[in-house]
mmCIF file of C-alpha atoms in Angstrom:
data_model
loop_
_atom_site.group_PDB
_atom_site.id
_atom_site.type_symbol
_atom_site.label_atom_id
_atom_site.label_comp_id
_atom_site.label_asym_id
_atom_site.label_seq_id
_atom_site.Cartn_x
_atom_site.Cartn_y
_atom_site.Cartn_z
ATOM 1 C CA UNK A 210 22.710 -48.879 -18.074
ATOM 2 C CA UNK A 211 25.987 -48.356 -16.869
ATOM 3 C CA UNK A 212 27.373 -48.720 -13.482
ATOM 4 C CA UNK A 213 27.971 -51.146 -10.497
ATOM 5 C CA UNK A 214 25.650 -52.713 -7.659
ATOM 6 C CA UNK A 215 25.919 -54.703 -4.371
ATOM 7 C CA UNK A 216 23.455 -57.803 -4.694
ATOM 8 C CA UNK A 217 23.107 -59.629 -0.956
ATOM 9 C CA UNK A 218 24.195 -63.054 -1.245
ATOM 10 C CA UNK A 219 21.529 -65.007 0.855
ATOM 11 C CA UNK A 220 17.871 -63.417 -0.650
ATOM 12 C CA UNK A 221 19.521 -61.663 -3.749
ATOM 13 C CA UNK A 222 18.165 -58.159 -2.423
ATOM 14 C CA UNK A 223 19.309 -54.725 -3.791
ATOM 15 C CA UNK A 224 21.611 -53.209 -0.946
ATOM 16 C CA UNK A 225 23.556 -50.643 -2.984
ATOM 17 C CA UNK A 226 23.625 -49.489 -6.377
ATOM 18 C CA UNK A 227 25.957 -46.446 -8.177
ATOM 19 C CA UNK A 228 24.681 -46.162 -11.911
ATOM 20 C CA UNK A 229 26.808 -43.489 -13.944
ATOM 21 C CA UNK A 230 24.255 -43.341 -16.747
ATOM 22 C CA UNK A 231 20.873 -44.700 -17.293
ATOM 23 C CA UNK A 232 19.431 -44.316 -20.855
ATOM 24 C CA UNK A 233 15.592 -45.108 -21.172
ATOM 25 C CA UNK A 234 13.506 -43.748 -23.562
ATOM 26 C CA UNK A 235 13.549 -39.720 -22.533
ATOM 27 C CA UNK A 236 15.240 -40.630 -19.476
ATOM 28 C CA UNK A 237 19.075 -39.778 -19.531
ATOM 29 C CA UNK A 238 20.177 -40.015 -15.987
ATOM 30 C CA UNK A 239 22.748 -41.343 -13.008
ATOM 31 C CA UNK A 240 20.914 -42.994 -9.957
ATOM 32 C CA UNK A 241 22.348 -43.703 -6.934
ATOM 33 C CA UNK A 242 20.646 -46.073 -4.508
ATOM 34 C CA UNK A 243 21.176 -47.391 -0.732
ATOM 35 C CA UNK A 244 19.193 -47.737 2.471
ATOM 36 C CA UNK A 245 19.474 -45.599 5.740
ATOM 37 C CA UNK A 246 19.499 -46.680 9.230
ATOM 38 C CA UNK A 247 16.202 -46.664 9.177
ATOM 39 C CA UNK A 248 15.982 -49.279 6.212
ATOM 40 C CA UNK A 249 14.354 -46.521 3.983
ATOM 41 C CA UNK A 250 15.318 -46.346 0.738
ATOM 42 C CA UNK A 251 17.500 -43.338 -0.394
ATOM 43 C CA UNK A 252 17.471 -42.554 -4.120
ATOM 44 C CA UNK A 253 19.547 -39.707 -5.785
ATOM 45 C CA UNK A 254 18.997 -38.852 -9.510
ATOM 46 C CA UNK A 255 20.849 -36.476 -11.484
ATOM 47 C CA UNK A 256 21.855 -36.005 -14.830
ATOM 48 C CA UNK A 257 20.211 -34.274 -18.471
ATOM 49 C CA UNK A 258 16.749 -35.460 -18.371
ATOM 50 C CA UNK A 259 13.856 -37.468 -16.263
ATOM 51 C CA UNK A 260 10.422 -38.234 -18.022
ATOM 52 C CA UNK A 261 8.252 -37.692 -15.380
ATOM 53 C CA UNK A 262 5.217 -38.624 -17.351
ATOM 54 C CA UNK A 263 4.529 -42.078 -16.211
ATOM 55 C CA UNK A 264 4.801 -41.433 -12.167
ATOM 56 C CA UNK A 265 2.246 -38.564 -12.709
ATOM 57 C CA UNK A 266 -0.399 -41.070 -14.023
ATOM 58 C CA UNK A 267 0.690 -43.003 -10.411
ATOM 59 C CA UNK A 268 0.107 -40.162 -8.203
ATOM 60 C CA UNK A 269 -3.468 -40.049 -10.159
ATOM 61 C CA UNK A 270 -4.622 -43.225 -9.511
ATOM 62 C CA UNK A 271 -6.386 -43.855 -6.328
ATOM 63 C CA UNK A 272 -6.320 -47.758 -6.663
ATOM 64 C CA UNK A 273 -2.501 -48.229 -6.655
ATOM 65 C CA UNK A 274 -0.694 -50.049 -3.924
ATOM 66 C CA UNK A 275 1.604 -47.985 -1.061
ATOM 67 C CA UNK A 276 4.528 -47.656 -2.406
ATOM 68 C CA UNK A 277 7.713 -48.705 0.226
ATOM 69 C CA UNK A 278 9.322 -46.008 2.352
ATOM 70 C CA UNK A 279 12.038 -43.613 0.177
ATOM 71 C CA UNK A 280 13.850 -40.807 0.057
ATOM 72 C CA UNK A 281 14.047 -38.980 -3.174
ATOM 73 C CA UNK A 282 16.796 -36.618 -4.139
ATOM 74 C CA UNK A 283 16.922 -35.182 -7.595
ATOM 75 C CA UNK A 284 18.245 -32.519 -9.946
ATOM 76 C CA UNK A 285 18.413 -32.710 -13.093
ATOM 77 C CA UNK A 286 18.590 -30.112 -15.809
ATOM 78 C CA UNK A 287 15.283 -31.398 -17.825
ATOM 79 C CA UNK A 288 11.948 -32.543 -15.982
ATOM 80 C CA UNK A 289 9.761 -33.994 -18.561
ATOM 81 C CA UNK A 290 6.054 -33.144 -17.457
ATOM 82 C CA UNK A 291 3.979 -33.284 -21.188
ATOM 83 C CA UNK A 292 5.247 -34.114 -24.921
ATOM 84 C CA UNK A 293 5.654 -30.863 -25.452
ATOM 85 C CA UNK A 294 6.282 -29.237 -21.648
ATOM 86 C CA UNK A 295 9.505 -29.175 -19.085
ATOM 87 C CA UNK A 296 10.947 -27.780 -15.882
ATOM 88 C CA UNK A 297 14.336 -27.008 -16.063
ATOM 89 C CA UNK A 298 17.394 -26.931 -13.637
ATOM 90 C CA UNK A 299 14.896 -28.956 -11.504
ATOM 91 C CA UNK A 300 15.442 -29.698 -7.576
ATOM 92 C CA UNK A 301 13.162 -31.986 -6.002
ATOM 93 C CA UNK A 302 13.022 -33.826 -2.564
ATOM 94 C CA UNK A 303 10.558 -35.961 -1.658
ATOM 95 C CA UNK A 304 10.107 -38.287 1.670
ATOM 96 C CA UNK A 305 7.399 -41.335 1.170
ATOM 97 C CA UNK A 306 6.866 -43.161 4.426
ATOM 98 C CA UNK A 307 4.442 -46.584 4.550
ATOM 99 C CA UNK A 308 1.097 -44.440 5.095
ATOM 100 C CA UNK A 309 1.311 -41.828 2.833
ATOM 101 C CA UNK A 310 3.817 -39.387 0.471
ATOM 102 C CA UNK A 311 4.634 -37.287 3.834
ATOM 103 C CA UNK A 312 6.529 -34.370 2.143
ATOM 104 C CA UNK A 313 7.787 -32.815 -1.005
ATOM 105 C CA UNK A 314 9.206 -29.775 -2.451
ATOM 106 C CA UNK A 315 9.467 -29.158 -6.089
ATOM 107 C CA UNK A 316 11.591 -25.788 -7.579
ATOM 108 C CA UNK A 317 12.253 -25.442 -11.597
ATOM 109 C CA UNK A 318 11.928 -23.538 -14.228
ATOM 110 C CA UNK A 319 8.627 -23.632 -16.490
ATOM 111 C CA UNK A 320 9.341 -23.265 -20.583
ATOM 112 C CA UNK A 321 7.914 -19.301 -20.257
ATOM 113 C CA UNK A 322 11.038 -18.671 -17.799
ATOM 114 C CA UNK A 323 8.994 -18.082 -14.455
ATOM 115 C CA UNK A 324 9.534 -20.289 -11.630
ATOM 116 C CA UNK A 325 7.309 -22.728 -9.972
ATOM 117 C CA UNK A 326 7.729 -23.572 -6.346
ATOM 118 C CA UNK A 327 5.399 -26.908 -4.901
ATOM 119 C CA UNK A 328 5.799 -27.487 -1.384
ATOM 120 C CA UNK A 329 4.192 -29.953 0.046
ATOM 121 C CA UNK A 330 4.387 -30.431 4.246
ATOM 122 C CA UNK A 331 2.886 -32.018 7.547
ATOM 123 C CA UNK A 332 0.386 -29.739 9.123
ATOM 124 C CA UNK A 333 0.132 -31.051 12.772
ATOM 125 C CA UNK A 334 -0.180 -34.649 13.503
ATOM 126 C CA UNK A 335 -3.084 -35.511 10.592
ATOM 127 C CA UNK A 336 -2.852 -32.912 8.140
ATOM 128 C CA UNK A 337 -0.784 -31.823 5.059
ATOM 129 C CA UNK A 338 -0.564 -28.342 3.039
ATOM 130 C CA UNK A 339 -0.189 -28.361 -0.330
ATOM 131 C CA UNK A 340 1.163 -25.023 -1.631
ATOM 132 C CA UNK A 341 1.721 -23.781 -5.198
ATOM 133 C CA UNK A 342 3.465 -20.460 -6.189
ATOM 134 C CA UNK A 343 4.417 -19.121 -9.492
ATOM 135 C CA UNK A 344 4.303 -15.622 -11.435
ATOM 136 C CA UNK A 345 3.358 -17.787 -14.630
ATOM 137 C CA UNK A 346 -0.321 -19.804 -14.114
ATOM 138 C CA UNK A 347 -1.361 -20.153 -17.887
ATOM 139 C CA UNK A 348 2.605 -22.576 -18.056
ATOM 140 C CA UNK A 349 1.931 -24.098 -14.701
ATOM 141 C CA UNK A 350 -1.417 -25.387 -16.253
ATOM 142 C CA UNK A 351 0.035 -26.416 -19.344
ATOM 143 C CA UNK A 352 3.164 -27.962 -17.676
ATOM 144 C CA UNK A 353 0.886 -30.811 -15.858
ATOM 145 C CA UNK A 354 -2.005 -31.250 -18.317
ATOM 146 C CA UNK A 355 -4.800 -29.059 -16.606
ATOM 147 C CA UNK A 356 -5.719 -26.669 -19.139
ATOM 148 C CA UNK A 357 -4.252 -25.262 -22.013
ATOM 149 C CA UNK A 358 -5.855 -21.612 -22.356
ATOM 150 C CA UNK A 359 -4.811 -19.344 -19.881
ATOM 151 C CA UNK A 360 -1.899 -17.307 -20.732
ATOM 152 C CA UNK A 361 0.485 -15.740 -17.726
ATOM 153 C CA UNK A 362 -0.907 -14.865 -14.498
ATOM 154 C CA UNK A 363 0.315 -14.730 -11.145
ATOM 155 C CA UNK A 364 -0.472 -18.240 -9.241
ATOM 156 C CA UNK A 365 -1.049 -19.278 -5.690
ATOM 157 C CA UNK A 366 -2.767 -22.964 -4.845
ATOM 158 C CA UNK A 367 -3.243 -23.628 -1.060
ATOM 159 C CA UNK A 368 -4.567 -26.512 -0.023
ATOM 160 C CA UNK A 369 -5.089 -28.801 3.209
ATOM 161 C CA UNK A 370 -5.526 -32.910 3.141
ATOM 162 C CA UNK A 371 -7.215 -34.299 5.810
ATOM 163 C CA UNK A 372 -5.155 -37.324 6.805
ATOM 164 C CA UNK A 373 -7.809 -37.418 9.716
ATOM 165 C CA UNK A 374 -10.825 -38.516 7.645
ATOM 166 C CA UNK A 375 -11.683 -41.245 5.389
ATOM 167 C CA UNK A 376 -10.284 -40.920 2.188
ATOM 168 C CA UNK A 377 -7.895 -37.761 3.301
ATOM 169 C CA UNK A 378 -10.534 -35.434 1.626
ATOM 170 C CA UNK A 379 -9.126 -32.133 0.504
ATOM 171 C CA UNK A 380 -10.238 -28.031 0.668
ATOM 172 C CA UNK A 381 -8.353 -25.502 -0.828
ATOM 173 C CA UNK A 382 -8.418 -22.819 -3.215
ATOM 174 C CA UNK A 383 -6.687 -21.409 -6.130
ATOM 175 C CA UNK A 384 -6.638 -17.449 -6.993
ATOM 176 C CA UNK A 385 -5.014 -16.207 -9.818
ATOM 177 C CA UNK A 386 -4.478 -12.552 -11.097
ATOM 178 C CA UNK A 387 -3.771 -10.627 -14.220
ATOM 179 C CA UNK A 388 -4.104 -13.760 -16.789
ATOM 180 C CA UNK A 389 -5.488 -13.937 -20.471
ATOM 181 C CA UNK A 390 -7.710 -16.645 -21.702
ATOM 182 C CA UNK A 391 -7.337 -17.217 -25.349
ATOM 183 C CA UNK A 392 -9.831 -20.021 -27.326
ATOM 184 C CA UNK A 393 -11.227 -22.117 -24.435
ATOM 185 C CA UNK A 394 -13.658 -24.264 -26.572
ATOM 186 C CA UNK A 395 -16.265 -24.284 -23.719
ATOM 187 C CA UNK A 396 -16.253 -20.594 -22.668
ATOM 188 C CA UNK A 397 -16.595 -20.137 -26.517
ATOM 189 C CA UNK A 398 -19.891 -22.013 -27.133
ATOM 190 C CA UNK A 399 -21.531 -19.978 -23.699
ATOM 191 C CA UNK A 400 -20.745 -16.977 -25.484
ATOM 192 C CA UNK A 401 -21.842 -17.620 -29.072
ATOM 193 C CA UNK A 402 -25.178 -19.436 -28.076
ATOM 194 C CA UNK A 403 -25.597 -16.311 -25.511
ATOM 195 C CA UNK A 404 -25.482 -13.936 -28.625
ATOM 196 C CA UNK A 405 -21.990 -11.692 -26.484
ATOM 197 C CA UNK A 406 -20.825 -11.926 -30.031
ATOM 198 C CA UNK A 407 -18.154 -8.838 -29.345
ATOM 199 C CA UNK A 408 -17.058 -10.856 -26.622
ATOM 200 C CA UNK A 409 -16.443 -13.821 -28.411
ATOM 201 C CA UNK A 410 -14.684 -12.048 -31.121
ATOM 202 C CA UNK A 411 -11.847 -11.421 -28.787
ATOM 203 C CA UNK A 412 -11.465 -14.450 -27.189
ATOM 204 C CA UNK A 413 -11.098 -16.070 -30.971
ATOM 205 C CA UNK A 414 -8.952 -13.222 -31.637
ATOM 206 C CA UNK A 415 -6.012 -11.446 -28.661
ATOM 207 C CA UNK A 416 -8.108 -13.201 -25.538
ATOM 208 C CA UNK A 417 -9.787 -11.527 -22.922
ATOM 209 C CA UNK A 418 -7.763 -10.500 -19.977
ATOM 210 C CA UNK A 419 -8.918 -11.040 -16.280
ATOM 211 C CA UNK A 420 -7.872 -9.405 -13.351
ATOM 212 C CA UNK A 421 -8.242 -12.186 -10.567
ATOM 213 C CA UNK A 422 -9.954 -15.430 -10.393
ATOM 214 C CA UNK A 423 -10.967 -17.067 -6.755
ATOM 215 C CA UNK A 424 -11.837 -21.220 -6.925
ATOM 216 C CA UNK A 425 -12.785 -22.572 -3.752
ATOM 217 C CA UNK A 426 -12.601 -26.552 -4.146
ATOM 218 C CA UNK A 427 -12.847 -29.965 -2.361
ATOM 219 C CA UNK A 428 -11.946 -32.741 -3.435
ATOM 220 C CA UNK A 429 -13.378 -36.370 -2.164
ATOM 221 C CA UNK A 430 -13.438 -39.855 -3.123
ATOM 222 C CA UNK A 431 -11.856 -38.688 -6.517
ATOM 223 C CA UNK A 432 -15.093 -35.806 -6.940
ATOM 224 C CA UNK A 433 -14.103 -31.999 -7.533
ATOM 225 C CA UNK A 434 -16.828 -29.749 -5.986
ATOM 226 C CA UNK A 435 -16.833 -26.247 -6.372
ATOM 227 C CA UNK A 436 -18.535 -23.722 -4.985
ATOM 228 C CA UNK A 437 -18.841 -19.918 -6.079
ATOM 229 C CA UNK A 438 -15.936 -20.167 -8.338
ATOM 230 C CA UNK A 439 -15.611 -16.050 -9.551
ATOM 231 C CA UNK A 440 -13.227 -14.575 -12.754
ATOM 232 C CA UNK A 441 -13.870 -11.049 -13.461
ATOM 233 C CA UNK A 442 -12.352 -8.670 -16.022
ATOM 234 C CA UNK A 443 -13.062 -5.279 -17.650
ATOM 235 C CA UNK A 444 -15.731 -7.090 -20.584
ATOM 236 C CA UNK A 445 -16.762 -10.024 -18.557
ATOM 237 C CA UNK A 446 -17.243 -11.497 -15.358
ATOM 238 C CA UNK A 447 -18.573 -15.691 -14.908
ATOM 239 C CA UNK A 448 -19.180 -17.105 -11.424
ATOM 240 C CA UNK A 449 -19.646 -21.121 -11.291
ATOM 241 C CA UNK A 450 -21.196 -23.912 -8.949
ATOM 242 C CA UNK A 451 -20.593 -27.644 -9.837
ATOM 243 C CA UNK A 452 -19.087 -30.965 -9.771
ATOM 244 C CA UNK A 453 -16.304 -32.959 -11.793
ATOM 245 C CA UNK A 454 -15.684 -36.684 -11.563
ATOM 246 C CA UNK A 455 -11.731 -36.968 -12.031
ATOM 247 C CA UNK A 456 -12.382 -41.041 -13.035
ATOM 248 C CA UNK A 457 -14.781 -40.908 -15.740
ATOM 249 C CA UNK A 458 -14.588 -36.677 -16.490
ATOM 250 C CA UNK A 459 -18.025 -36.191 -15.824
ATOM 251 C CA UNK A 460 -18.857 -33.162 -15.199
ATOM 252 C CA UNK A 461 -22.305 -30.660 -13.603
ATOM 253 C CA UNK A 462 -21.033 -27.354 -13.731
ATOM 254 C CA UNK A 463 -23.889 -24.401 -13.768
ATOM 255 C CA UNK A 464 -23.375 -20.292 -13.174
ATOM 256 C CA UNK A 465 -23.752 -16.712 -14.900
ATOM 257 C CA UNK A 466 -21.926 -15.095 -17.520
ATOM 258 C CA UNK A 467 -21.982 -10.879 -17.003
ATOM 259 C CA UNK A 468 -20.805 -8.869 -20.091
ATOM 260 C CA UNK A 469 -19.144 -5.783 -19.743
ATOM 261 C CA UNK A 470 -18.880 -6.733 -16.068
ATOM 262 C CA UNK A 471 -16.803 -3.367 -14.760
ATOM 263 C CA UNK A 472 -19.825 -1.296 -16.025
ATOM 264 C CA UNK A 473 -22.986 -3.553 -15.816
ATOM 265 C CA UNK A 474 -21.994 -4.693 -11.645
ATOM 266 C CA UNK A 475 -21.369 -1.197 -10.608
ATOM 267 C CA UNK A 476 -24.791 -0.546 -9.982
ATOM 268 C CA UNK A 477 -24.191 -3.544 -7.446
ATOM 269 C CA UNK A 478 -22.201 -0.575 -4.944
ATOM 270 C CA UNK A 479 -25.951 1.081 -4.853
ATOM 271 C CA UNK A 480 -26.781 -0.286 -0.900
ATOM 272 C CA UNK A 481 -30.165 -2.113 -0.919
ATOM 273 C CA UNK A 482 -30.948 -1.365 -4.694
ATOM 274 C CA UNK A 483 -27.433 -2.830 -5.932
ATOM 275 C CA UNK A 484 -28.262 -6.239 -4.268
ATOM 276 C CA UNK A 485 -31.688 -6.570 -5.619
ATOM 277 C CA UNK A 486 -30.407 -5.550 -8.782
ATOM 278 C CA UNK A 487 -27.626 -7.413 -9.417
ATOM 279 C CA UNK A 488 -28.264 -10.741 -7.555
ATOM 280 C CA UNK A 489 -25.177 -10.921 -5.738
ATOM 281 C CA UNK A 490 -21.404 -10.995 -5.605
ATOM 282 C CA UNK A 491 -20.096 -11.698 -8.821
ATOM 283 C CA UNK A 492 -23.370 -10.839 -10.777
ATOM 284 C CA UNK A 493 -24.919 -7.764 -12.479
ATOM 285 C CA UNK A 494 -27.722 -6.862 -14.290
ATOM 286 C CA UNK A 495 -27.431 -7.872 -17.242
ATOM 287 C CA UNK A 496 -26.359 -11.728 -17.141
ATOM 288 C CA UNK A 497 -27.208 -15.025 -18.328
ATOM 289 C CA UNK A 498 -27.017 -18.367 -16.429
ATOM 290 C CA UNK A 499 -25.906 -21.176 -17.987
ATOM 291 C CA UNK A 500 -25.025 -25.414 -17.516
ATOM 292 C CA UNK A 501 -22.074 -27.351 -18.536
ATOM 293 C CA UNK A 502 -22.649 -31.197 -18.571
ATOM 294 C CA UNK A 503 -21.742 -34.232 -20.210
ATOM 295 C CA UNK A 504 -18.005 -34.961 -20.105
ATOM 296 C CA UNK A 505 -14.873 -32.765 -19.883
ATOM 297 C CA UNK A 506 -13.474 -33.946 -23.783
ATOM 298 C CA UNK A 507 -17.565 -33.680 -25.022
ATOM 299 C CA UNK A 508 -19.364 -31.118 -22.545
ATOM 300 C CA UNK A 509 -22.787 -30.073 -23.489
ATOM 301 C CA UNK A 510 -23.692 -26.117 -22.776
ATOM 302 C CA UNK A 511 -27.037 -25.022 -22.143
ATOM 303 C CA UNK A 512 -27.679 -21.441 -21.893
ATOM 304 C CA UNK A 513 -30.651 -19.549 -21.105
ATOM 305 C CA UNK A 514 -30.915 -15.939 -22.788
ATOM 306 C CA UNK A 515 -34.239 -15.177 -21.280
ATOM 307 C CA UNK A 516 -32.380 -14.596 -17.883
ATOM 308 C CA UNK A 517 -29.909 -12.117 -19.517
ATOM 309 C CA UNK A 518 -32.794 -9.039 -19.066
ATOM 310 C CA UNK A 519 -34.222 -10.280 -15.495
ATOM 311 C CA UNK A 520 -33.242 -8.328 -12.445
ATOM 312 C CA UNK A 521 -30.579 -10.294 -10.232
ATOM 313 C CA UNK A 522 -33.415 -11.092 -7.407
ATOM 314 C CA UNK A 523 -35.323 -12.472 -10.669
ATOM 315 C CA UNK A 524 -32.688 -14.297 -12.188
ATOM 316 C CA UNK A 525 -32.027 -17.654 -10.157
ATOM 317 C CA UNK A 526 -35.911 -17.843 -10.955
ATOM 318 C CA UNK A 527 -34.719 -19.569 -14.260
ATOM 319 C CA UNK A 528 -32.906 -22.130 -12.652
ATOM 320 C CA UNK A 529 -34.572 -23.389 -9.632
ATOM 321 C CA UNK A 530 -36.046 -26.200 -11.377
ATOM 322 C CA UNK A 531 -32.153 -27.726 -12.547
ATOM 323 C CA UNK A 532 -32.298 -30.503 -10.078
ATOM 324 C CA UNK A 533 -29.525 -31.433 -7.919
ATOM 325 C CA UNK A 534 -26.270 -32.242 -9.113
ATOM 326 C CA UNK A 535 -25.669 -36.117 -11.408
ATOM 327 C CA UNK A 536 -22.174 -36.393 -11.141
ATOM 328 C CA UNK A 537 -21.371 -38.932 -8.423
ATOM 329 C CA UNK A 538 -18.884 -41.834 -8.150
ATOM 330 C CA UNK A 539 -20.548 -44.263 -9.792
ATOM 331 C CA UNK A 540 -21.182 -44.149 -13.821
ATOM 332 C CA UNK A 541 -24.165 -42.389 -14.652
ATOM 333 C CA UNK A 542 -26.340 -42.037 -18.225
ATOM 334 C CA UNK A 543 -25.892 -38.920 -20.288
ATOM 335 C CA UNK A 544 -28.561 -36.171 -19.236
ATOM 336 C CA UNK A 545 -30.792 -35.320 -22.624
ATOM 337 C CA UNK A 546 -29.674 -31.212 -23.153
ATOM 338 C CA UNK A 547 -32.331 -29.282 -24.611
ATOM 339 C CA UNK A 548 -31.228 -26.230 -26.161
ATOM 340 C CA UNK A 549 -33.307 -23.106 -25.292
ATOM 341 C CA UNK A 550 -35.593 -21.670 -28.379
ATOM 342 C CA UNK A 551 -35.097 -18.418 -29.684
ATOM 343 C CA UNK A 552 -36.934 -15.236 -28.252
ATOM 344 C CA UNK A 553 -39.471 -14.359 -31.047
ATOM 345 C CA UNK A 554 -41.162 -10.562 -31.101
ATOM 346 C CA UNK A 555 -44.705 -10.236 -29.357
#
């Protein structure tokens, strides 16, 4: 560390600080510090590179202590999100007060070359929208550790905390379009115990492509719940209910898998026969449900093959005896999966 500061001589308190270069691990930066008017502090950070690794983890956990009131100023030509993932040419400004991290606005440059743009703002006098817009979803993903299989896509998070209500509960949704899964370990075991081997095939091999995907979410007392979560391509469509326990990655998910989704949910445009047909938005004829549970590193897929021939109005039949959802807040044991048998000839 490099630089000069002005110590107050009474308490020994911080009251100005001008560091040319700090040099910490991946951190390579200059930091300026002082307090307004107001007696918030005022950081600026520039310079080559800031890890942002370890104030992620913060922002994750519930438990930790308000932090004092700042004012954060930064760009720097390397933000450090993952090992292997950055945001270049990086300007960020960020205002914490006592209560709560009031507002925030993020713009960089993810490793693919598409921009990201987080904005984060007061929406009247007890809420705050989170919005997140970039032309690249699969890098966005990547860049903060949320999933590592989608490939392009354009992006668009919206999302509203309720300062309001306890906990500042959150409902938003995230819609992507145009994006290409590739691998995606759990998707993979739906369709190889499902028997959509031509399916599988390609998402070992190129991917499959998608044309949009719609997630409605809330988010409470650190619990994801989703409901009707739809992705939809030419050779498959999947639509998903569930839970997911952000502490302990515990997670109920349950829905149907549709191959060849453009062709098999046509029929679904028939009026009065498509709906009884196809069992809904998001569904078709030919589809099998299936359950994710367990944990998100070990989950345990149960799928049912006997629903793939049943008529949509037929279909939820298979499934109304599931039970209600075991992910909660609390720790709970590990569900016993049973794997279904296969169909013999009669």
């Amino acid at each position: 560390v490099k630089g000069r500061a002005e110590i107050g001589p009474q308490h020994g308190n911080l009251i100005s600080a001008e560091l040319s270069s700090v040099q910490l691990g991946d951190n390579d930066v200059t930091v300026s510090y002082k307090r307004d008017a107001d007696d918030n502090i005022v950081l600026d950070v520039g310079g080559k590179s800031l890890d942002l690794r370890p104030y992620i983890k913060q922002l994750r956990d519930t438990d930790q202590d308000n932090l004092p009131p700042f004012i954060l100023e930064a760009n720097v030509e390397r933000l450090i999100t993952r090992a292997d993932q950055q945001i270049t040419d990086a300007r960020a400004r960020a205002v914490n007060t006592a209560e709560r991290l009031e507002s925030a606005i993020l713009i960089g440059t993810l490793t693919s070359g598409s921009e990201i743009r987080l904005v984060l703002e007061p929406d009247g006098a007890a809420k705050r929208r989170l919005v997140v817009r970039s032309n690249d979803a699969g890098s966005v993903a990547r860049a903060f550790n949320i999933y590592d299989d989608v490939i392009g896509g354009s992006l668009v998070l919206d999302a509203t905390i309720h300062d309001d209500q306890p906990g500042a509960p959150v409902e938003g949704e995230v819609r992507i379009e145009d994006y290409k899964v590739i691998n995606a370990p759990t998707l993979a075991q739906i369709l190889a115990v499902a028997s959509f081997t031509g399916i599988f095939d390609a998402l070992q091999g190129e991917g499959i492509t998608f044309s949009n995907f719609h997630l409605p979410f809330s988010l409470k007392d650190g619990i994801v719940t989703v409901e009707r979560a739809q992705t939809a391509g030419f050779s498959i469509g999947v639509n998903a209910s569930g839970k997911v326990n952000l502490d302990n990655g515990r997670v109920d998910m349950r829905g149907t898998i549709v191959p060849a989704y453009a062709l098999n949910s046509i029929l679904g445009n028939i009026p009065l026969i498509g709906d009884l047909l196809v069992g809904g938005e998001g569904e078709g004829i030919f589809a099998a449900t299936f359950s994710v549970k367990g944990t998100t590193e070990e989950p345990k897929v149960t799928v049912n093959p006997l629903a793939a021939l049943a008529p949509g109005f037929l279909r939820n039949l298979f499934s109304i005896f599931d039970g209600e959802s075991d992910v909660t807040g609390d720790e709970v044991e590990e569900p016993e999966i049973v794997q279904p048998r296969p169909e013999t000839n009669r």
